[in-house]
Coordinates of C-alpha atoms and ligand atoms in Angstrom, one line a residue:
M1 CA 29.5 -33.9 -114.2
N2 CA 30.8 -34.5 -117.8
S3 CA 29.5 -32.5 -120.7
K4 CA 26.8 -35.0 -121.5
E5 CA 25.5 -35.1 -117.9
V6 CA 25.4 -31.2 -117.7
M7 CA 23.4 -31.1 -121.0
D8 CA 21.0 -33.8 -119.7
T9 CA 20.5 -31.9 -116.4
F10 CA 19.6 -28.8 -118.4
D11 CA 17.2 -30.7 -120.6
K12 CA 15.5 -32.2 -117.5
Y13 CA 15.3 -29.2 -115.2
V14 CA 15.6 -26.0 -117.2
V15 CA 12.7 -24.4 -119.0
N16 CA 13.7 -24.6 -122.7
T17 CA 13.9 -21.0 -123.9
G18 CA 17.3 -21.2 -125.5
A19 CA 18.4 -23.2 -128.5
R20 CA 21.8 -24.0 -127.0
F21 CA 24.9 -25.2 -128.8
P22 CA 26.4 -28.4 -127.4
V23 CA 29.2 -26.5 -125.6
V24 CA 29.6 -26.8 -121.8
Y25 CA 31.8 -24.0 -120.5
D26 CA 34.6 -25.0 -118.2
H27 CA 36.8 -21.9 -118.0
A28 CA 37.7 -18.9 -120.3
E29 CA 40.4 -16.3 -120.7
G30 CA 40.6 -13.4 -123.2
A31 CA 38.6 -14.4 -126.2
K32 CA 39.1 -18.1 -125.6
V33 CA 36.8 -20.6 -124.0
W34 CA 37.6 -24.2 -123.0
D35 CA 34.7 -26.7 -122.6
K36 CA 34.5 -29.5 -120.2
D37 CA 36.1 -31.9 -122.6
G38 CA 39.1 -29.6 -123.0
K39 CA 38.2 -28.3 -126.5
E40 CA 39.2 -24.7 -127.3
Y41 CA 37.0 -22.1 -128.9
I42 CA 37.5 -18.5 -130.1
E43 CA 34.5 -16.5 -128.7
M44 CA 33.1 -14.4 -131.5
C45 CA 29.8 -13.6 -129.9
A46 CA 30.9 -12.5 -126.3
G47 CA 27.7 -13.7 -124.7
Y48 CA 25.6 -11.5 -127.0
G49 CA 28.3 -8.8 -126.7
A50 CA 28.1 -8.6 -122.9
N51 CA 31.6 -9.8 -122.3
S52 CA 33.0 -6.6 -123.7
L53 CA 36.4 -7.1 -122.0
G54 CA 36.6 -10.8 -122.8
Y55 CA 37.1 -13.2 -120.0
A56 CA 39.2 -12.9 -116.8
D57 CA 40.4 -9.4 -117.4
P58 CA 42.6 -8.9 -114.2
D59 CA 41.5 -5.4 -113.4
W60 CA 37.8 -6.2 -113.8
L61 CA 38.2 -9.3 -111.6
D62 CA 40.0 -7.4 -108.9
A63 CA 37.4 -4.6 -108.8
V64 CA 34.5 -7.0 -108.7
I65 CA 36.0 -9.2 -106.1
S66 CA 37.1 -6.3 -103.9
Q67 CA 33.6 -4.9 -104.0
L68 CA 32.1 -8.3 -103.1
K69 CA 34.3 -8.5 -100.1
K70 CA 33.1 -5.1 -98.9
F71 CA 29.3 -5.6 -99.5
Q72 CA 27.4 -7.1 -102.3
H73 CA 24.0 -5.3 -102.3
T74 CA 22.3 -2.3 -100.7
S75 CA 18.9 -1.8 -102.6
N76 CA 17.9 1.8 -103.5
L77 CA 17.3 2.6 -99.8
Y78 CA 21.0 3.6 -99.3
Y79 CA 23.9 5.3 -101.1
H80 CA 27.2 3.7 -102.2
E81 CA 30.3 5.3 -103.6
I82 CA 30.9 3.0 -106.6
G83 CA 27.3 3.7 -107.9
G84 CA 28.0 7.4 -107.8
I85 CA 31.3 7.1 -109.6
V86 CA 29.8 5.0 -112.4
A87 CA 26.8 7.3 -112.8
E88 CA 29.1 10.4 -113.1
K89 CA 31.4 8.7 -115.6
L90 CA 28.6 7.5 -117.8
V91 CA 26.9 10.9 -117.8
K92 CA 30.1 12.7 -118.6
K93 CA 31.1 10.2 -121.3
S94 CA 27.8 10.4 -123.0
G95 CA 27.0 14.1 -122.6
M96 CA 23.6 13.1 -121.2
K97 CA 22.2 14.5 -117.9
K98 CA 21.3 11.7 -115.5
V99 CA 21.1 7.9 -115.4
F100 CA 18.7 5.2 -114.0
F101 CA 20.2 1.8 -113.4
A102 CA 18.5 -1.6 -113.7
N103 CA 19.9 -5.0 -114.5
S104 CA 19.2 -5.8 -118.1
G105 CA 18.3 -4.4 -121.5
G106 CA 14.7 -5.4 -121.0
E107 CA 14.4 -3.4 -117.8
A108 CA 16.2 -0.5 -119.4
N109 CA 13.6 -0.2 -122.2
E110 CA 10.8 -0.7 -119.8
A111 CA 12.1 2.3 -117.8
A112 CA 12.4 4.2 -121.1
Y113 CA 8.7 3.5 -121.9
K114 CA 7.5 4.6 -118.5
I115 CA 9.5 7.9 -118.8
A116 CA 8.1 8.4 -122.3
R117 CA 4.5 7.6 -121.3
K118 CA 4.6 9.9 -118.2
Y119 CA 6.2 12.6 -120.3
G120 CA 3.5 12.3 -122.9
N121 CA 0.6 12.0 -120.5
T122 CA 1.6 14.8 -118.0
I123 CA 4.2 17.1 -119.5
A124 CA 3.7 17.3 -123.3
D125 CA 1.3 20.1 -124.4
V126 CA -1.0 17.6 -126.1
H127 CA -1.9 14.6 -124.1
K128 CA -0.3 11.6 -125.9
N129 CA 1.1 8.2 -125.2
A130 CA 1.6 6.2 -128.4
I131 CA 5.1 4.9 -129.1
L132 CA 6.4 4.1 -132.6
Y133 CA 9.0 1.3 -133.2
M134 CA 10.8 -0.1 -136.2
Q135 CA 9.3 -3.0 -138.0
T136 CA 12.3 -5.4 -137.6
S137 CA 13.2 -4.2 -134.1
F138 CA 14.1 -6.1 -131.0
H139 CA 13.7 -4.3 -127.7
G140 CA 13.4 -7.2 -125.2
R141 CA 11.0 -9.8 -123.7
T142 CA 8.6 -8.1 -121.5
I143 CA 5.0 -7.7 -122.6
S144 CA 5.5 -4.1 -123.6
E145 CA 8.8 -4.9 -125.4
T146 CA 7.1 -7.8 -127.2
A147 CA 4.5 -5.3 -128.3
S148 CA 7.3 -3.1 -129.8
T149 CA 9.5 -5.9 -131.2
G150 CA 9.0 -6.6 -134.9
S151 CA 11.7 -9.2 -135.4
Y152 CA 9.7 -12.0 -133.7
P153 CA 6.3 -11.9 -135.4
G154 CA 3.3 -13.9 -134.2
M155 CA 3.8 -13.2 -130.5
D156 CA 0.4 -11.4 -130.1
A157 CA -1.5 -14.7 -130.7
K158 CA 0.6 -16.5 -128.1
F159 CA 1.1 -13.8 -125.4
G160 CA -1.6 -11.3 -126.1
P161 CA -3.1 -9.0 -125.1
L162 CA 0.2 -7.2 -125.5
T163 CA 0.6 -3.7 -124.1
P164 CA -1.5 -1.3 -126.3
G165 CA -0.2 1.9 -127.9
F166 CA 2.8 0.6 -129.9
F167 CA 2.8 1.1 -133.7
P168 CA 5.4 -0.1 -136.3
V169 CA 7.2 2.0 -138.9
K170 CA 8.9 0.5 -142.0
I171 CA 12.6 0.9 -141.4
N172 CA 14.5 3.4 -143.5
D173 CA 11.1 4.5 -145.0
I174 CA 10.8 8.3 -144.4
E175 CA 7.3 8.5 -145.9
D176 CA 6.0 5.8 -143.6
L177 CA 7.6 7.4 -140.6
K178 CA 5.9 10.7 -141.4
K179 CA 2.6 8.9 -142.0
Q180 CA 2.8 7.0 -138.6
V181 CA 3.7 10.2 -136.7
A182 CA 0.7 12.1 -138.2
E183 CA -1.6 9.2 -137.6
H184 CA -0.6 8.3 -134.0
N185 CA 0.7 11.5 -132.5
P186 CA 3.3 9.6 -130.5
C187 CA 5.1 10.6 -127.3
A188 CA 8.2 8.7 -128.4
I189 CA 9.9 6.8 -131.2
I190 CA 12.2 4.0 -130.2
M191 CA 14.9 2.6 -132.6
E192 CA 18.2 0.7 -132.6
L193 CA 20.6 2.7 -134.8
V194 CA 22.1 -0.7 -135.7
Q195 CA 19.5 -3.4 -135.3
G196 CA 20.9 -6.6 -133.7
E197 CA 18.3 -9.4 -133.6
G198 CA 16.6 -7.9 -136.6
G199 CA 19.6 -8.7 -138.9
V200 CA 22.5 -6.4 -138.0
I201 CA 21.1 -3.6 -140.1
A202 CA 22.4 0.0 -139.7
M203 CA 19.8 2.7 -140.1
D204 CA 20.2 5.1 -143.0
Q205 CA 21.6 8.5 -142.0
E206 CA 18.8 10.4 -143.8
F207 CA 16.1 8.3 -142.0
V208 CA 17.6 9.0 -138.6
D209 CA 18.0 12.7 -139.5
E210 CA 14.3 12.9 -140.4
A211 CA 13.3 11.1 -137.2
V212 CA 15.4 13.5 -135.1
R213 CA 13.8 16.4 -137.0
L214 CA 10.2 15.1 -136.5
C215 CA 11.0 14.5 -132.8
K216 CA 12.2 18.1 -132.3
D217 CA 9.3 19.7 -134.2
N218 CA 6.6 17.7 -132.5
D219 CA 7.8 17.3 -129.0
I220 CA 8.4 13.5 -129.4
L221 CA 11.1 11.8 -127.4
F222 CA 13.8 9.9 -129.4
I223 CA 14.6 6.7 -127.5
D224 CA 17.8 5.2 -128.8
D225 CA 18.1 1.5 -127.8
E226 CA 21.8 0.9 -127.6
V227 CA 21.6 -2.2 -125.5
Q228 CA 23.5 -4.1 -128.2
A229 CA 25.1 -1.3 -130.2
G230 CA 26.4 0.8 -127.4
I231 CA 29.4 0.8 -125.1
G232 CA 32.1 0.7 -127.7
R233 CA 30.6 -2.1 -129.8
T234 CA 30.3 0.0 -133.1
G235 CA 33.7 1.7 -132.5
T236 CA 32.4 4.8 -130.7
F237 CA 31.3 4.8 -127.1
F238 CA 27.7 5.2 -128.2
T239 CA 26.5 4.8 -131.8
Y240 CA 24.5 8.1 -131.8
E241 CA 27.9 9.9 -131.9
Q242 CA 28.4 8.5 -135.5
Y243 CA 24.9 9.7 -136.5
G244 CA 25.6 13.2 -135.2
F245 CA 22.7 13.8 -132.7
K246 CA 21.8 13.4 -129.1
P247 CA 18.8 11.2 -128.2
D248 CA 16.3 12.1 -125.4
I249 CA 16.8 8.7 -123.8
V250 CA 19.5 6.1 -124.4
S251 CA 19.0 2.6 -123.1
F252 CA 22.1 0.5 -122.5
A253 CA 23.0 -2.9 -120.9
K254 CA 24.9 -5.8 -122.5
G255 CA 28.5 -4.5 -122.8
I256 CA 28.5 -2.1 -119.8
G257 CA 29.0 -4.7 -117.0
G258 CA 31.7 -6.7 -118.8
G259 CA 29.4 -9.8 -118.2
L260 CA 27.6 -8.9 -115.0
P261 CA 23.9 -7.9 -115.1
I262 CA 23.6 -4.1 -115.3
G263 CA 21.7 -1.8 -117.6
G264 CA 19.7 1.3 -117.6
V265 CA 18.7 4.5 -119.3
L266 CA 20.6 7.8 -119.8
T267 CA 18.3 10.8 -119.8
N268 CA 18.6 14.5 -121.0
E269 CA 17.3 17.8 -119.7
K270 CA 13.8 16.9 -121.0
T271 CA 13.6 13.5 -119.5
C272 CA 15.9 13.4 -116.4
D273 CA 13.3 14.6 -113.9
V274 CA 10.2 12.9 -115.3
L275 CA 10.2 10.1 -112.8
S276 CA 9.7 10.7 -109.0
A277 CA 10.5 8.5 -106.0
G278 CA 8.1 5.5 -105.8
E279 CA 7.1 5.5 -109.5
H280 CA 9.8 3.2 -110.7
G281 CA 12.7 1.1 -109.3
S282 CA 14.5 -2.2 -109.2
T283 CA 15.7 -4.1 -106.1
F284 CA 19.0 -5.2 -107.7
G285 CA 19.4 -2.1 -109.9
M286 CA 22.8 -0.3 -109.5
N287 CA 24.2 -3.4 -107.8
P288 CA 27.6 -2.5 -106.3
A289 CA 29.4 -5.5 -107.7
A290 CA 28.0 -4.9 -111.2
C291 CA 28.9 -1.2 -110.8
A292 CA 32.5 -2.2 -109.9
G293 CA 32.7 -4.1 -113.1
A294 CA 31.1 -1.3 -115.1
N295 CA 33.6 1.2 -113.6
V296 CA 36.5 -0.8 -115.1
V297 CA 34.8 -1.1 -118.5
L298 CA 34.3 2.7 -118.5
D299 CA 37.9 3.4 -117.5
K300 CA 39.3 1.2 -120.2
M301 CA 37.0 2.6 -122.9
D302 CA 39.1 5.7 -123.7
D303 CA 39.9 7.1 -127.2
A304 CA 42.8 4.7 -127.7
F305 CA 40.7 1.7 -126.8
L306 CA 38.0 2.7 -129.2
K307 CA 40.5 3.5 -132.0
D308 CA 41.9 -0.1 -131.5
V309 CA 38.3 -1.5 -131.7
R310 CA 37.8 0.4 -135.0
E311 CA 41.1 -0.9 -136.4
K312 CA 40.5 -4.5 -135.4
A313 CA 37.0 -4.3 -136.8
D314 CA 38.3 -2.9 -140.1
Y315 CA 40.9 -5.7 -140.2
L316 CA 38.4 -8.4 -139.4
R317 CA 35.9 -7.1 -142.0
G318 CA 38.6 -6.8 -144.7
E319 CA 39.8 -10.4 -144.1
L320 CA 36.2 -11.8 -144.0
L321 CA 35.5 -10.2 -147.4
K322 CA 38.6 -12.0 -148.8
I323 CA 36.8 -15.3 -148.2
D324 CA 35.3 -16.4 -151.5
E325 CA 32.0 -17.6 -150.0
V326 CA 31.4 -14.3 -148.2
K327 CA 29.0 -12.1 -150.2
S328 CA 28.7 -9.0 -148.1
L329 CA 28.9 -7.7 -144.5
S330 CA 26.5 -5.5 -142.6
G331 CA 26.4 -3.5 -139.4
L332 CA 29.1 -1.2 -137.9
G333 CA 32.4 -1.8 -136.2
M334 CA 32.5 -5.0 -134.1
M335 CA 28.8 -5.6 -134.7
I336 CA 29.1 -7.7 -137.9
G337 CA 26.5 -9.4 -140.1
V338 CA 27.7 -11.8 -142.7
D339 CA 25.9 -12.9 -145.9
F340 CA 27.0 -15.9 -147.9
K341 CA 26.9 -16.6 -151.6
T342 CA 25.6 -20.1 -151.5
R343 CA 26.0 -21.5 -147.9
D344 CA 23.2 -21.6 -145.3
Y345 CA 24.2 -19.3 -142.4
A346 CA 22.7 -21.6 -139.7
Q347 CA 24.6 -24.5 -141.1
V348 CA 27.8 -22.4 -141.2
V349 CA 27.4 -21.4 -137.5
Q350 CA 27.1 -25.1 -136.5
E351 CA 30.2 -26.0 -138.5
L352 CA 32.1 -23.1 -137.0
C353 CA 31.2 -24.3 -133.6
E354 CA 32.4 -27.8 -134.4
N355 CA 35.7 -26.4 -135.6
G356 CA 36.2 -24.0 -132.6
V357 CA 34.6 -20.7 -133.3
L358 CA 31.5 -19.5 -131.4
A359 CA 29.4 -17.3 -133.6
I360 CA 25.6 -16.7 -133.6
T361 CA 22.8 -16.1 -136.1
T362 CA 20.4 -13.2 -136.5
H363 CA 17.4 -12.9 -138.8
G364 CA 18.8 -14.1 -142.1
R365 CA 22.5 -14.0 -141.5
L366 CA 25.5 -14.9 -139.4
R367 CA 26.4 -12.5 -136.6
L368 CA 29.7 -11.7 -134.9
L369 CA 30.0 -9.7 -131.7
P370 CA 33.6 -10.6 -130.5
P371 CA 34.9 -9.3 -127.2
L372 CA 36.2 -5.8 -127.9
T373 CA 39.5 -6.8 -126.4
I374 CA 40.0 -9.7 -128.9
T375 CA 43.6 -9.7 -130.1
K376 CA 44.8 -9.8 -133.7
D377 CA 46.2 -13.3 -133.0
E378 CA 42.8 -14.5 -131.8
I379 CA 41.2 -12.9 -134.9
D380 CA 43.6 -14.6 -137.2
Q381 CA 43.0 -17.9 -135.4
A382 CA 39.3 -17.5 -136.0
L383 CA 39.8 -16.5 -139.6
K384 CA 41.7 -19.7 -140.2
I385 CA 38.7 -21.7 -139.0
F386 CA 36.4 -19.5 -141.2
H387 CA 38.5 -20.5 -144.2
K388 CA 38.5 -24.1 -143.2
V389 CA 34.7 -24.2 -143.0
L390 CA 33.9 -22.0 -146.0
D391 CA 36.7 -22.8 -148.5
K392 CA 35.5 -26.3 -149.2
Ligands
PLP1 C1 19.4 -7.8 -125.9 C2 18.7 -6.6 -126.3 C3 17.6 -6.1 -125.4 C4 17.2 -6.9 -124.2 O1 18.2 -7.0 -123.3 P1 18.1 -8.1 -122.1 O2 19.3 -7.8 -121.2 O3 18.2 -9.5 -122.8 O4 16.8 -7.9 -121.4 C5 17.0 -5.0 -125.8 N1 17.3 -4.3 -126.9 C6 18.3 -4.7 -127.7 C7 18.7 -3.9 -128.9 C8 19.0 -5.9 -127.4 O5 19.9 -6.3 -128.3

């Protein structure tokens, strides 16, 4: 099939839930992608950040292929070594207590909600099950996540009734946070420390400090959704390290598998034994091939790797700010939101694509989530194209 035939096949047979760019992947390496017509692109969105090691990382490929040759799936009825290794590494790296594995960010947050609800209903002194979320949040696409996602308004009318018991808080508004806690007596507060879909917005330190304090004082669980911001993306392994606290539950997915579907929640002393056998699960969760990929991601993400991510992020941010049309940047590390002085961000993303840079939008701005392994040469190549598109 040529590019046009592939796109026509999608249009005809695939339910249309994605506004796709007219790019048909043929093969990819590092931060570069070639389409079916041989055109080259620099990947600056890494499949929403999931391709954390870029494409065709040799160690990652070896590990995944070797595991596939041994066995590809077991279900949660049996043990496998690679799952144990990845669980131990994740727990030790994060300083959390135990991990539950699923296949995506949506399943990760669904697990977090079930742990929080059971904790509130059966363990907290005062029976409680409300969950507070941030007004411009994004937590996934299930009915409960839609109920706790503020960045796509109007969903209730289309998909309602949504799961009850979720209440919004104005972001970075301490007074509103206190008010909602007093009003709803929640069992949990969920937030992204750096909102992704909501606009690449980093939470204020004082706001997070206050949320942490309220959680401690009132036996409320702090659920930190690091599905997008975690696993090295913001320059530390998890973003909560930069905010100086430990959440009760951390959800993760995107970057951990290096492009294979794996996600889950890390739990602490308070939350690690809330769920019992039979109450939750996932047929494909902790898939051995995905774990083999995650194991390589975890091994590579040492202090030197993260320092390199921070340095490249600083460099990329510095160079972007030198572009006349760039007004300001948001986010943290390699999670970058870009505002323009006069240009329309959606139009810029289209033009970048035409000129060979794959970038994405978020609410109100352009968003960059390059592979964490992107080289300085690849960054420079992308910057040249940014100048070409924006300096005219
Ligand atoms: C992408 C994302 C999710 C949902 O993850 P899926 O793997 O698409 O289900 C949840 N939370 C945040 C912050 C995300 O960015």
